Phi, psi and omega in degrees: 000157178286158178291122183301330181291345177266357182297135180304324182289330175287315181296323180294317178295319178301316182294313186288322179292324175297319178295318181296322177296315182295333177283351180084015182273345188222067178294151177047238178257023180286142176093157179200161185212143174220143182220127176288128183252158175275124185299322180297320179293317179297324182298342177285346184240337184223153168278101187286358177269352183260116178259124183276317178210167179233140178240120178288156176233148184268012177216166184269109176257033182304332179295343179251011185309131177084348183280150184248134181230150165258129190222138175292154185271157177290138179072008184266148181265129178302328183294341181267348185297312182301326182274337182213067182297327184294334179271330190257349178238160173217150171249121187233153176240135178284131182294161182301326180271359178072009186256001178201169173232144178256138180275123177262332181194149171097196184049040180297147182086014176091018180288177183210166179297159177312145177293344178272014181305320177302316179295320179296309184294320178297322178290322176301316181301313182292314183292325177293330174293322180285320183207110181301347179275351182283109189246347189240136168234130186229133178232135177207173181254062181304120194302309185287329175296314179299315180300320181298329182289349177276334188238353181249141176305136180272059178246128188299317180296312181295317181297314180296315181300319178300315180296315179303325184280350183278323183220141179302324186285343189300310180300325181290320184282318179227070179295338179281359175082191184231127173280152183225134174240145173289174178303135176219156176296130182272165174078013177232176186285337181299314179289331176295317178296314181296319179295317180297323178298319177293326180293348174293334181248331189233150171269351180233131178228122178269132175260116182306133178056026182219298185173211185213147174248137176225147179231147180196178181286335178208176184296321179299317182294313180298316178297317181297324177298310181295318180301320181290317176298317181299318179296317179296320178296322178297316179297317178303314181295329180287332187246351191295339179260006182252155174297132179264118181270330177202155177208176177282121183277166176299322179297319179291325175295323176295319177298316179298314180300318179295319182295323183259007175055049174241156181249111179297150176310128183300131178087356183271344176244146175293131181297149178294000000 
């Protein structure tokens, strides 16, 4: 078999988590990532019939039974992933009954999947129902997004409209808007359930005073969604205390949507 460390899916996770750390989005052990893998591709690097360890889950992930994911580890630092992926990442398979996951590779030294695994798996279930191509769920503490949640109303329509008005590309990149949750205790199933409910409508969910969740077809797409929101939040913070002389109007956003053939979230723009 090929060396697992040369697998494109391992190298891609190493690259993106290193970038996220350098951007300041994943301090210490903050942030987590999960990606649905193709079993045939994994089989070129691992014996997928061999389970090294088993981790129980407190909820039913039966909708993902048999599926294989690469997932960041609990308590692990993103800055260490590129240099030591075998300790900081794991490849896991969801059991047939959906009540546990089996370790196929990684988490060396006694590690385990991220404590946000319930939120990831619940979001994967919802997004796969919406689009079978959605394979990635990404969570980070994007600095400007977190800062924005302290001074901006946590209303989805208002939050989304502000972001859309900051950069021309925002409406094009996330026309479905941004879901928003108030502060909640992290690492438990309650926040996982709430996030998944938002993921029925949005690919992006902001956690008040905490961070952001993003979903996409691949790592680049999920990262790009968060990156665009973060840039818009940064611009908002730079100008929010200054007199605004001009901005992108709703009419101009409608023109933009038509030009790029995207459909803005219903009710988020003033009708013509």
